[in-house]
Tab-separated table of C-alpha atoms in Angstrom:
chain	number	residue	atom	x	y	z
A	16	MET	CA	-9.133	-57.940	-23.417
A	17	TYR	CA	-7.472	-54.526	-23.524
A	18	LEU	CA	-9.005	-51.651	-25.504
A	19	PRO	CA	-6.783	-48.538	-25.903
A	20	GLN	CA	-9.848	-46.305	-26.172
A	21	ASP	CA	-10.794	-47.239	-22.587
A	22	SER	CA	-7.491	-45.747	-21.352
A	23	ILE	CA	-8.012	-42.670	-23.519
A	24	ARG	CA	-11.535	-42.217	-22.136
A	25	LYS	CA	-10.362	-42.539	-18.521
A	26	LYS	CA	-7.594	-39.998	-18.933
A	27	ARG	CA	-9.919	-37.690	-20.892
A	28	ASP	CA	-12.152	-37.725	-17.831
A	29	ALA	CA	-9.160	-37.036	-15.522
A	30	LEU	CA	-9.203	-40.522	-13.980
A	31	GLN	CA	-6.117	-42.463	-12.918
A	32	LEU	CA	-4.735	-45.180	-15.203
A	33	THR	CA	-3.624	-48.441	-13.614
A	34	GLU	CA	-0.127	-49.817	-14.024
A	35	TRP	CA	-1.582	-52.662	-16.158
A	36	GLU	CA	-3.396	-50.235	-18.466
A	37	ILE	CA	-0.266	-48.153	-18.996
A	38	HIS	CA	1.866	-51.203	-19.754
A	39	GLN	CA	-0.741	-52.521	-22.184
A	40	PHE	CA	-0.883	-49.186	-24.011
A	41	VAL	CA	2.927	-49.045	-24.264
A	42	ASN	CA	3.010	-52.636	-25.542
A	43	GLY	CA	0.504	-51.553	-28.185
A	44	ILE	CA	2.787	-48.710	-29.244
A	45	CYS	CA	5.537	-51.264	-29.858
A	46	ASP	CA	3.488	-53.872	-31.724
A	47	ASP	CA	1.419	-51.300	-33.680
A	48	SER	CA	-1.878	-52.457	-32.183
A	49	VAL	CA	-2.260	-48.874	-30.940
A	50	SER	CA	-2.718	-46.389	-33.784
A	51	GLU	CA	-1.030	-43.017	-34.164
A	52	GLY	CA	-4.402	-41.375	-33.596
A	53	GLN	CA	-4.800	-43.214	-30.296
A	54	ILE	CA	-1.296	-42.212	-29.206
A	55	ALA	CA	-2.133	-38.595	-30.056
A	56	ALA	CA	-5.437	-38.771	-28.182
A	57	LEU	CA	-3.865	-40.145	-25.006
A	58	ALA	CA	-1.001	-37.631	-25.210
A	59	MET	CA	-3.480	-34.757	-25.481
A	60	ALA	CA	-5.524	-36.113	-22.561
A	61	ILE	CA	-2.359	-36.332	-20.451
A	62	TYR	CA	-1.324	-32.843	-21.586
A	63	PHE	CA	-4.549	-31.371	-20.211
A	64	ASN	CA	-5.194	-33.639	-17.202
A	65	GLY	CA	-1.703	-34.669	-16.163
A	66	MET	CA	-0.527	-37.825	-14.429
A	67	ASN	CA	0.053	-38.463	-10.756
A	68	ALA	CA	3.315	-39.855	-9.375
A	69	ASP	CA	2.289	-43.520	-9.689
A	70	GLU	CA	1.171	-43.082	-13.289
A	71	THR	CA	4.382	-41.265	-14.245
A	72	ILE	CA	6.500	-44.002	-12.680
A	73	SER	CA	4.499	-46.712	-14.481
A	74	LEU	CA	4.812	-44.938	-17.840
A	75	THR	CA	8.554	-44.431	-17.385
A	76	GLN	CA	9.045	-48.070	-16.393
A	77	ALA	CA	6.926	-49.406	-19.254
A	78	MET	CA	8.783	-47.380	-21.880
A	79	ARG	CA	12.158	-48.284	-20.383
A	80	ASP	CA	11.258	-51.974	-20.499
A	81	SER	CA	9.854	-51.776	-24.061
A	82	GLY	CA	13.323	-52.682	-25.365
A	83	ASP	CA	16.795	-53.583	-24.165
A	84	VAL	CA	18.070	-52.512	-20.759
A	85	LEU	CA	21.846	-52.520	-20.780
A	86	SER	CA	23.862	-54.271	-18.082
A	87	TRP	CA	27.433	-53.620	-17.021
A	88	PRO	CA	29.040	-56.589	-15.186
A	89	LYS	CA	31.133	-55.498	-12.223
A	90	SER	CA	33.790	-57.979	-13.338
A	91	GLU	CA	34.393	-55.771	-16.391
A	92	PHE	CA	33.366	-52.331	-15.151
A	93	ASP	CA	34.943	-51.482	-11.818
A	94	GLY	CA	33.286	-48.089	-11.404
A	95	PRO	CA	29.759	-46.669	-11.334
A	96	ILE	CA	27.718	-46.231	-14.521
A	97	LEU	CA	26.865	-42.521	-14.731
A	98	ASP	CA	25.235	-40.088	-17.140
A	99	LYS	CA	23.695	-36.616	-17.435
A	100	HIS	CA	20.919	-35.072	-19.436
A	101	SER	CA	20.238	-31.468	-20.349
A	102	THR	CA	16.909	-30.028	-21.430
A	103	GLY	CA	18.834	-28.094	-24.079
A	104	GLY	CA	19.844	-24.559	-24.850
A	105	ILE	CA	22.194	-22.334	-26.839
A	106	GLY	CA	25.936	-22.943	-26.555
A	107	ASP	CA	25.308	-25.960	-24.312
A	108	VAL	CA	28.258	-28.159	-25.208
A	109	VAL	CA	28.642	-29.572	-21.675
A	110	SER	CA	28.204	-33.246	-22.627
A	111	LEU	CA	31.373	-33.295	-24.735
A	112	MET	CA	33.476	-32.296	-21.736
A	113	LEU	CA	31.517	-33.817	-18.875
A	114	GLY	CA	31.591	-37.414	-20.130
A	115	PRO	CA	35.407	-37.494	-20.456
A	116	ILE	CA	35.846	-35.759	-17.083
A	117	ILE	CA	33.717	-38.386	-15.304
A	118	ALA	CA	35.578	-41.167	-17.115
A	119	ALA	CA	38.921	-39.711	-16.048
A	120	CYS	CA	37.681	-39.752	-12.446
A	121	GLY	CA	36.774	-43.461	-12.502
A	122	GLY	CA	33.192	-43.554	-13.762
A	123	TYR	CA	31.797	-45.099	-16.920
A	124	VAL	CA	29.560	-42.955	-19.117
A	125	PRO	CA	27.296	-44.616	-21.718
A	126	MET	CA	25.786	-41.325	-22.897
A	127	ILE	CA	22.869	-41.606	-25.311
A	128	SER	CA	22.196	-38.172	-26.782
A	129	GLY	CA	19.873	-36.568	-29.302
A	130	ARG	CA	19.791	-34.164	-32.200
A	131	GLY	CA	18.808	-30.511	-32.213
A	132	LEU	CA	15.184	-29.602	-31.582
A	133	GLY	CA	13.772	-26.215	-32.554
A	134	HIS	CA	16.145	-23.446	-31.481
A	135	THR	CA	18.341	-25.752	-29.356
A	136	GLY	CA	21.493	-27.528	-30.489
A	137	GLY	CA	21.936	-31.304	-30.415
A	138	THR	CA	24.967	-33.231	-29.152
A	139	LEU	CA	24.831	-35.720	-32.038
A	140	ASP	CA	24.786	-32.915	-34.609
A	141	LYS	CA	27.925	-31.531	-33.007
A	142	LEU	CA	29.660	-34.904	-33.128
A	143	ASP	CA	28.743	-35.217	-36.812
A	144	SER	CA	31.313	-32.444	-37.330
A	145	ILE	CA	34.067	-34.959	-36.572
A	146	PRO	CA	34.910	-36.886	-39.783
A	147	GLY	CA	34.217	-40.608	-39.498
A	148	TYR	CA	32.700	-40.456	-36.003
A	149	GLN	CA	30.227	-43.340	-35.671
A	150	SER	CA	27.334	-42.159	-33.512
A	151	THR	CA	25.113	-45.226	-34.032
A	152	PRO	CA	27.239	-48.292	-33.227
A	153	ASP	CA	25.766	-51.654	-32.281
A	154	ASN	CA	25.464	-52.460	-28.582
A	155	ASP	CA	28.638	-54.581	-28.482
A	156	THR	CA	30.730	-51.773	-29.970
A	157	PHE	CA	29.055	-49.268	-27.661
A	158	LYS	CA	29.951	-51.323	-24.592
A	159	ASN	CA	33.494	-51.902	-25.825
A	160	VAL	CA	34.117	-48.176	-26.249
A	161	VAL	CA	32.695	-47.459	-22.783
A	162	LYS	CA	34.981	-50.140	-21.345
A	163	LYS	CA	38.148	-48.896	-23.055
A	164	ALA	CA	37.646	-45.110	-23.073
A	165	GLY	CA	35.310	-44.830	-20.087
A	166	VAL	CA	32.852	-42.838	-22.183
A	167	ALA	CA	30.887	-43.214	-25.409
A	168	ILE	CA	28.514	-40.525	-26.657
A	169	ILE	CA	26.120	-41.981	-29.223
A	170	GLY	CA	22.557	-41.753	-30.511
A	171	GLN	CA	19.612	-43.881	-29.464
A	172	THR	CA	20.191	-47.382	-30.807
A	173	GLY	CA	17.455	-49.490	-32.354
A	174	ASN	CA	16.088	-51.264	-29.314
A	175	LEU	CA	16.605	-48.881	-26.415
A	176	ALA	CA	13.222	-47.535	-25.255
A	177	PRO	CA	11.635	-48.014	-28.713
A	178	ALA	CA	8.175	-47.083	-27.405
A	179	ASP	CA	9.433	-43.616	-26.585
A	180	ARG	CA	10.642	-43.092	-30.154
A	181	ARG	CA	7.170	-43.582	-31.589
A	182	PHE	CA	5.398	-41.817	-28.727
A	183	TYR	CA	7.674	-38.779	-28.995
A	184	ALA	CA	7.349	-38.562	-32.791
A	185	THR	CA	3.575	-38.315	-32.385
A	186	ARG	CA	3.820	-35.763	-29.571
A	187	ASP	CA	6.159	-33.652	-31.702
A	188	ILE	CA	3.503	-33.167	-34.422
A	189	THR	CA	0.472	-32.849	-32.121
A	190	ALA	CA	1.601	-29.993	-29.829
A	191	THR	CA	1.822	-32.246	-26.775
A	192	VAL	CA	5.563	-32.073	-26.094
A	193	GLU	CA	5.305	-29.620	-23.173
A	194	SER	CA	3.833	-32.021	-20.622
A	195	ILE	CA	5.915	-32.596	-17.499
A	196	PRO	CA	4.820	-36.242	-16.951
A	197	LEU	CA	5.478	-37.049	-20.626
A	198	ILE	CA	8.825	-35.229	-20.660
A	199	THR	CA	9.838	-37.026	-17.464
A	200	ALA	CA	8.920	-40.449	-18.845
A	201	SER	CA	10.575	-39.730	-22.186
A	202	ILE	CA	13.890	-38.590	-20.699
A	203	LEU	CA	14.100	-41.225	-17.987
A	204	SER	CA	12.975	-44.189	-20.099
A	205	LYS	CA	15.945	-43.616	-22.419
A	206	LYS	CA	18.425	-42.823	-19.674
A	207	LEU	CA	17.392	-45.690	-17.378
A	208	SER	CA	17.630	-48.152	-20.279
A	209	GLU	CA	21.372	-47.467	-20.109
A	210	GLY	CA	21.546	-49.397	-16.810
A	211	LEU	CA	22.713	-46.414	-14.769
A	212	ASP	CA	23.827	-46.146	-11.152
A	213	GLY	CA	23.587	-42.351	-11.160
A	214	LEU	CA	22.026	-39.602	-13.253
A	215	VAL	CA	22.367	-35.820	-13.022
A	216	MET	CA	19.926	-33.522	-14.813
A	217	ASP	CA	20.651	-30.037	-16.113
A	218	VAL	CA	17.264	-28.328	-16.375
A	219	LYS	CA	17.479	-24.966	-18.124
A	220	SER	CA	15.539	-21.886	-17.053
A	221	GLY	CA	15.223	-18.609	-18.921
A	222	ASN	CA	14.240	-17.143	-22.268
A	223	GLY	CA	16.336	-19.650	-24.207
A	224	ALA	CA	15.061	-22.678	-22.292
A	225	PHE	CA	12.619	-25.298	-23.468
A	226	MET	CA	10.352	-24.875	-20.445
A	227	PRO	CA	8.435	-21.567	-20.579
A	228	SER	CA	8.874	-20.488	-16.937
A	229	HIS	CA	11.232	-20.953	-14.001
A	230	ALA	CA	8.425	-22.553	-11.986
A	231	GLN	CA	7.916	-25.213	-14.663
A	232	SER	CA	11.661	-25.824	-14.956
A	233	LEU	CA	11.779	-26.380	-11.212
A	234	GLU	CA	8.725	-28.652	-11.332
A	235	LEU	CA	10.316	-30.756	-14.070
A	236	ALA	CA	13.558	-31.046	-12.114
A	237	ARG	CA	11.692	-32.189	-8.999
A	238	LYS	CA	9.670	-34.730	-10.953
A	239	ILE	CA	12.727	-36.263	-12.624
A	240	VAL	CA	14.654	-36.476	-9.343
A	241	SER	CA	11.682	-38.144	-7.651
A	242	VAL	CA	10.869	-40.663	-10.396
A	243	GLY	CA	14.503	-41.535	-11.095
A	244	GLY	CA	15.125	-42.149	-7.392
A	245	GLN	CA	12.018	-44.305	-7.016
A	246	LEU	CA	13.163	-46.423	-9.955
A	247	GLY	CA	16.460	-47.167	-8.246
A	248	VAL	CA	18.854	-44.641	-9.772
A	249	SER	CA	20.597	-41.987	-7.687
A	250	THR	CA	19.267	-38.841	-9.361
A	251	SER	CA	19.979	-35.169	-8.770
A	252	ALA	CA	19.321	-32.007	-10.763
A	253	LEU	CA	20.648	-28.522	-11.235
A	254	VAL	CA	18.417	-25.748	-12.531
A	255	THR	CA	20.722	-23.515	-14.582
A	256	ASP	CA	20.409	-20.212	-16.411
A	257	MET	CA	19.576	-19.930	-20.113
A	258	ASN	CA	18.865	-16.192	-20.275
A	259	GLU	CA	22.040	-15.951	-22.334
A	260	PRO	CA	24.048	-18.534	-24.287
A	261	LEU	CA	25.944	-20.851	-21.960
A	262	ALA	CA	29.097	-20.544	-24.063
A	263	SER	CA	30.463	-17.746	-26.221
A	264	THR	CA	29.874	-19.884	-29.300
A	265	ALA	CA	26.830	-21.526	-30.900
A	266	GLY	CA	27.093	-23.835	-33.902
A	267	ASN	CA	28.046	-27.467	-34.419
A	268	ALA	CA	31.711	-27.521	-35.509
A	269	LEU	CA	32.359	-24.299	-33.599
A	270	GLU	CA	31.141	-25.889	-30.364
A	271	VAL	CA	33.245	-29.013	-30.902
A	272	LYS	CA	36.326	-26.781	-31.234
A	273	LEU	CA	35.249	-24.992	-28.051
A	274	ALA	CA	34.977	-28.347	-26.241
A	275	VAL	CA	38.468	-29.371	-27.372
A	276	ASP	CA	39.855	-26.019	-26.243
A	277	TYR	CA	38.129	-26.522	-22.882
A	278	LEU	CA	39.512	-30.019	-22.354
A	279	THR	CA	43.050	-29.062	-23.383
A	280	GLY	CA	43.001	-25.851	-21.334
A	281	ARG	CA	43.425	-23.478	-24.291
A	282	HIS	CA	40.263	-21.572	-23.324
A	283	ARG	CA	37.383	-22.036	-20.868
A	284	ASP	CA	34.332	-19.761	-20.871
A	285	ALA	CA	33.516	-18.881	-17.266
A	286	ARG	CA	29.775	-19.723	-17.318
A	287	LEU	CA	30.357	-22.930	-19.254
A	288	HIS	CA	33.065	-23.970	-16.810
A	289	GLU	CA	30.874	-23.298	-13.771
A	290	VAL	CA	28.041	-25.484	-15.069
A	291	THR	CA	30.338	-28.255	-16.332
A	292	GLN	CA	32.233	-28.423	-13.056
A	293	ALA	CA	29.042	-28.384	-10.968
A	294	LEU	CA	27.481	-31.211	-12.985
A	295	ALA	CA	30.703	-33.212	-12.752
A	296	VAL	CA	30.729	-32.780	-8.980
A	297	GLU	CA	27.109	-33.992	-8.795
A	298	SER	CA	27.970	-37.025	-10.926
A	299	LEU	CA	30.941	-38.044	-8.781
A	300	LEU	CA	28.849	-37.714	-5.629
A	301	SER	CA	25.937	-39.714	-7.081
A	302	GLY	CA	28.298	-42.524	-8.078
A	303	GLY	CA	30.105	-42.617	-4.754
A	304	ILE	CA	33.436	-41.738	-6.403
A	305	ALA	CA	33.872	-38.678	-4.175
A	306	LYS	CA	33.107	-38.360	-0.479
A	307	SER	CA	32.301	-34.645	-0.434
A	308	PRO	CA	31.753	-31.733	-2.835
A	309	ASP	CA	35.289	-30.476	-2.147
A	310	ASP	CA	36.739	-33.916	-2.839
A	311	ALA	CA	34.737	-34.117	-6.077
A	312	LYS	CA	35.848	-30.661	-7.188
A	313	GLN	CA	39.504	-31.500	-6.654
A	314	ARG	CA	39.121	-34.685	-8.695
A	315	VAL	CA	37.524	-32.705	-11.542
A	316	ILE	CA	40.319	-30.117	-11.491
A	317	LYS	CA	42.937	-32.865	-11.558
A	318	ALA	CA	41.235	-34.618	-14.514
A	319	LEU	CA	41.422	-31.377	-16.483
A	320	ASP	CA	44.850	-30.169	-15.369
A	321	THR	CA	46.614	-33.485	-15.992
A	322	GLY	CA	45.081	-33.860	-19.453
A	323	SER	CA	43.448	-37.187	-18.566
A	324	ALA	CA	39.955	-35.919	-19.502
A	325	ALA	CA	41.276	-34.765	-22.886
A	326	GLU	CA	42.851	-38.206	-23.382
A	327	ARG	CA	39.502	-39.912	-22.701
A	328	PHE	CA	37.801	-37.732	-25.305
A	329	ALA	CA	40.540	-38.482	-27.843
A	330	GLU	CA	40.247	-42.229	-27.198
A	331	MET	CA	36.456	-42.154	-27.575
A	332	VAL	CA	36.767	-40.371	-30.926
A	333	ARG	CA	39.410	-42.841	-32.133
A	334	LEU	CA	37.441	-45.933	-31.077
A	335	LEU	CA	34.323	-44.612	-32.807
A	336	ASN	CA	36.248	-44.268	-36.102
A	337	GLY	CA	37.147	-40.595	-35.821
A	338	PRO	CA	40.678	-39.250	-36.452
A	339	ALA	CA	43.318	-40.571	-34.062
A	340	ASP	CA	44.905	-37.107	-33.786
A	341	PHE	CA	41.675	-35.119	-33.630
A	342	ILE	CA	42.303	-33.463	-30.287
A	343	GLU	CA	45.787	-32.331	-31.377
A	344	ARG	CA	44.569	-30.917	-34.721
A	345	PRO	CA	40.856	-30.086	-34.550
A	346	GLU	CA	41.217	-27.237	-37.071
A	347	HIS	CA	42.490	-29.719	-39.652
A	348	TYR	CA	39.295	-31.785	-39.458
A	349	LEU	CA	36.485	-29.375	-38.577
A	350	SER	CA	34.872	-27.568	-41.489
A	351	GLU	CA	35.063	-23.763	-41.483
A	352	ALA	CA	32.531	-21.354	-42.930
A	353	LYS	CA	33.581	-19.267	-45.951
A	354	ILE	CA	32.144	-16.024	-44.585
A	355	ILE	CA	33.313	-14.948	-41.131
A	356	GLU	CA	32.330	-11.381	-40.311
A	357	PRO	CA	32.184	-9.200	-37.189
A	358	VAL	CA	28.905	-7.837	-35.838
A	359	TYR	CA	28.999	-4.313	-34.394
A	360	ALA	CA	26.367	-2.708	-32.204
A	361	PRO	CA	24.827	0.484	-33.590
A	362	ASP	CA	26.750	3.671	-32.720
A	363	LYS	CA	23.810	4.944	-30.649
A	364	HIS	CA	24.484	2.153	-28.143
A	365	LEU	CA	28.206	2.837	-27.703
A	366	ASP	CA	29.256	3.188	-24.054
A	367	MET	CA	25.988	1.491	-23.011
A	368	TYR	CA	25.815	-1.932	-21.381
A	369	LEU	CA	24.579	-5.158	-22.932
A	370	SER	CA	21.817	-5.990	-20.457
A	371	GLU	CA	19.692	-8.732	-22.019
A	372	TYR	CA	19.673	-11.372	-24.745
A	373	ASP	CA	16.647	-12.933	-26.406
A	374	THR	CA	18.471	-16.253	-26.301
A	375	ARG	CA	15.906	-18.182	-28.288
A	376	SER	CA	16.334	-15.702	-31.166
A	377	ILE	CA	20.091	-16.343	-31.157
A	378	GLY	CA	19.366	-20.041	-31.556
A	379	MET	CA	17.016	-19.248	-34.441
A	380	ALA	CA	19.764	-17.149	-36.055
A	381	VAL	CA	21.939	-20.286	-36.089
A	382	VAL	CA	19.015	-22.177	-37.640
A	383	GLN	CA	18.721	-19.396	-40.246
A	384	LEU	CA	22.397	-19.903	-41.158
A	385	GLY	CA	21.696	-23.611	-41.746
A	386	GLY	CA	23.034	-24.904	-38.434
A	387	GLY	CA	19.647	-26.174	-37.195
A	388	ARG	CA	16.566	-27.836	-38.607
A	389	ARG	CA	13.317	-26.273	-39.746
A	390	LYS	CA	11.944	-29.752	-40.490
A	391	ALA	CA	13.081	-33.226	-39.442
A	392	ASP	CA	14.788	-34.205	-42.715
A	393	ASP	CA	16.812	-30.989	-43.168
A	394	THR	CA	20.533	-31.404	-43.885
A	395	LEU	CA	22.660	-29.242	-41.606
A	396	ASP	CA	25.565	-27.017	-42.519
A	397	LEU	CA	27.878	-28.026	-39.681
A	398	SER	CA	30.372	-25.204	-40.235
A	399	VAL	CA	28.052	-22.254	-39.524
A	400	GLY	CA	27.227	-20.433	-36.317
A	401	ILE	CA	27.986	-17.438	-34.131
A	402	LYS	CA	31.187	-17.102	-32.101
A	403	HIS	CA	32.816	-14.715	-29.623
A	404	MET	CA	29.444	-13.513	-28.332
A	405	THR	CA	29.783	-10.691	-25.820
A	406	PRO	CA	28.697	-11.611	-22.259
A	407	LEU	CA	25.847	-9.754	-20.609
A	408	GLY	CA	27.024	-6.815	-18.518
A	409	THR	CA	29.740	-5.779	-20.980
A	410	GLN	CA	30.138	-2.081	-21.751
A	411	LEU	CA	30.261	-1.522	-25.503
A	412	SER	CA	33.087	0.377	-27.146
A	413	LYS	CA	33.766	1.617	-30.662
A	414	GLY	CA	35.406	-0.912	-32.953
A	415	ARG	CA	34.753	-3.866	-30.665
A	416	PRO	CA	32.537	-6.582	-32.236
A	417	VAL	CA	29.682	-7.977	-30.158
A	418	ALA	CA	29.967	-11.288	-32.062
A	419	TRP	CA	31.179	-12.908	-35.278
A	420	ILE	CA	28.826	-14.514	-37.795
A	421	CYS	CA	30.057	-17.624	-39.612
A	422	GLY	CA	28.137	-18.696	-42.713
A	423	ASN	CA	28.305	-19.827	-46.317
A	424	ASP	CA	25.457	-17.853	-47.878
A	425	ARG	CA	25.561	-14.048	-48.116
A	426	CYS	CA	21.798	-13.610	-47.752
A	427	LYS	CA	21.619	-15.944	-44.740
A	428	VAL	CA	24.561	-14.198	-43.066
A	429	ASP	CA	22.940	-10.783	-43.469
A	430	ILE	CA	19.625	-11.999	-42.036
A	431	ALA	CA	21.372	-13.760	-39.121
A	432	ARG	CA	23.282	-10.547	-38.323
A	433	GLU	CA	20.041	-8.587	-38.056
A	434	MET	CA	18.474	-11.350	-35.957
A	435	PHE	CA	21.423	-11.249	-33.565
A	436	LEU	CA	21.343	-7.458	-33.286
A	437	SER	CA	17.595	-7.556	-32.632
A	438	ALA	CA	18.180	-10.092	-29.841
A	439	MET	CA	20.167	-7.591	-27.744
A	440	THR	CA	18.918	-5.022	-25.234
A	441	PHE	CA	21.085	-2.153	-23.955
A	442	THR	CA	20.888	0.008	-20.833
A	443	GLU	CA	22.708	3.066	-19.519
A	444	THR	CA	23.881	1.231	-16.405
A	445	ALA	CA	25.020	-2.336	-15.879
A	446	LEU	CA	22.433	-4.742	-14.473
A	447	PRO	CA	23.274	-7.431	-11.893
A	448	PRO	CA	24.400	-10.660	-13.587
A	449	ASN	CA	22.062	-13.635	-13.764
A	450	PRO	CA	22.920	-16.541	-11.467
A	451	VAL	CA	24.493	-19.397	-13.381
A	452	ILE	CA	22.991	-22.069	-11.116
A	453	TYR	CA	19.596	-21.403	-9.533
A	454	GLU	CA	18.781	-24.611	-7.670
A	455	ARG	CA	20.254	-27.973	-6.668
A	456	LEU	CA	17.785	-30.796	-6.046
A	457	THR	CA	18.400	-34.243	-4.615
A	458	ARG	CA	16.044	-36.897	-3.344
């Protein structure tokens, strides 16, 4: 007979849980024989006392196997099944370009994504900007879109890692989210339920990142690479900078337009391009599509320059009930804010250099405009955000905006402007730029 309180007591006392105990607890999460209070108690015990490698692997495996694990017959899918995951940030629209790029290079990308959390944007919220786009199809439709377009970006369906859904919901309201073993198990249980051959992680580091320090970002990246590899999936990770927005734009519809411009070659932000290309190279190497980093890079460039990546994105949107001509006419379909105003730095800072962003505050300014959630059931205003943000290191000049605020409520726009201005630091001389990519980790 299994008693959940025995597992809670052991972990409270910093003892190791057995594989059987972990699987029994996860089964109890699924069949409701474990209460929310017991989930919270175990999560708090893990938060304070951690989990060793064996425990983390067992928890990941148990949550992965709590529901469906997708399969991709080689008779129908003649390339590797690949995906990426980002720990989130501001202006991080990489998924919308990366999936189509990998598909254009011969991989298949069944990308299960999430919604915004706190100050960070969510891929599904961005896709909601596309009229008609179906982000929660059934598994048969999901597989069909992956087969035909090479990529499908959707939300977590009903029976993929269901234990994680309940476990995470409890962690979210009990201040136990920031636990590396629990984050590792949560991310990998969902991703490995996709039946992947290869996974690349983008772990953010900096003042706009989810993890509070570079050391913890690096620790999380190492843990995910290790656990993913031990569970049979080729896993690598990049630790990338989030001390400033990754793109020049933050906001749901605004970021979708940015992704379309990137794929079609109309405009590519330098930092965004560096991270997207690096993650694409990692994906092609993990799936065996490319033989070397140079080979992978050339394949990525070709997918973009020939328009084949843009075509994959367009086909995905069409097959998931979005407009057939979306990529040709994004402005026709994406909602636009009624108030679009420039933001100017104070005159006292003219001729100085923009040296630092409080990136988290920029994300909260988007939330203030209505582009993010304060509570889980908030309805988003998908048209709002901040665009044309000035890169760090830029020397300010009179009459040149440092950004543009896009909103639909005068009071919210005024507050967001002040939040953005307060998020900037200026210096008399230019500071060295932050690295875009700090670390690359493979098993």
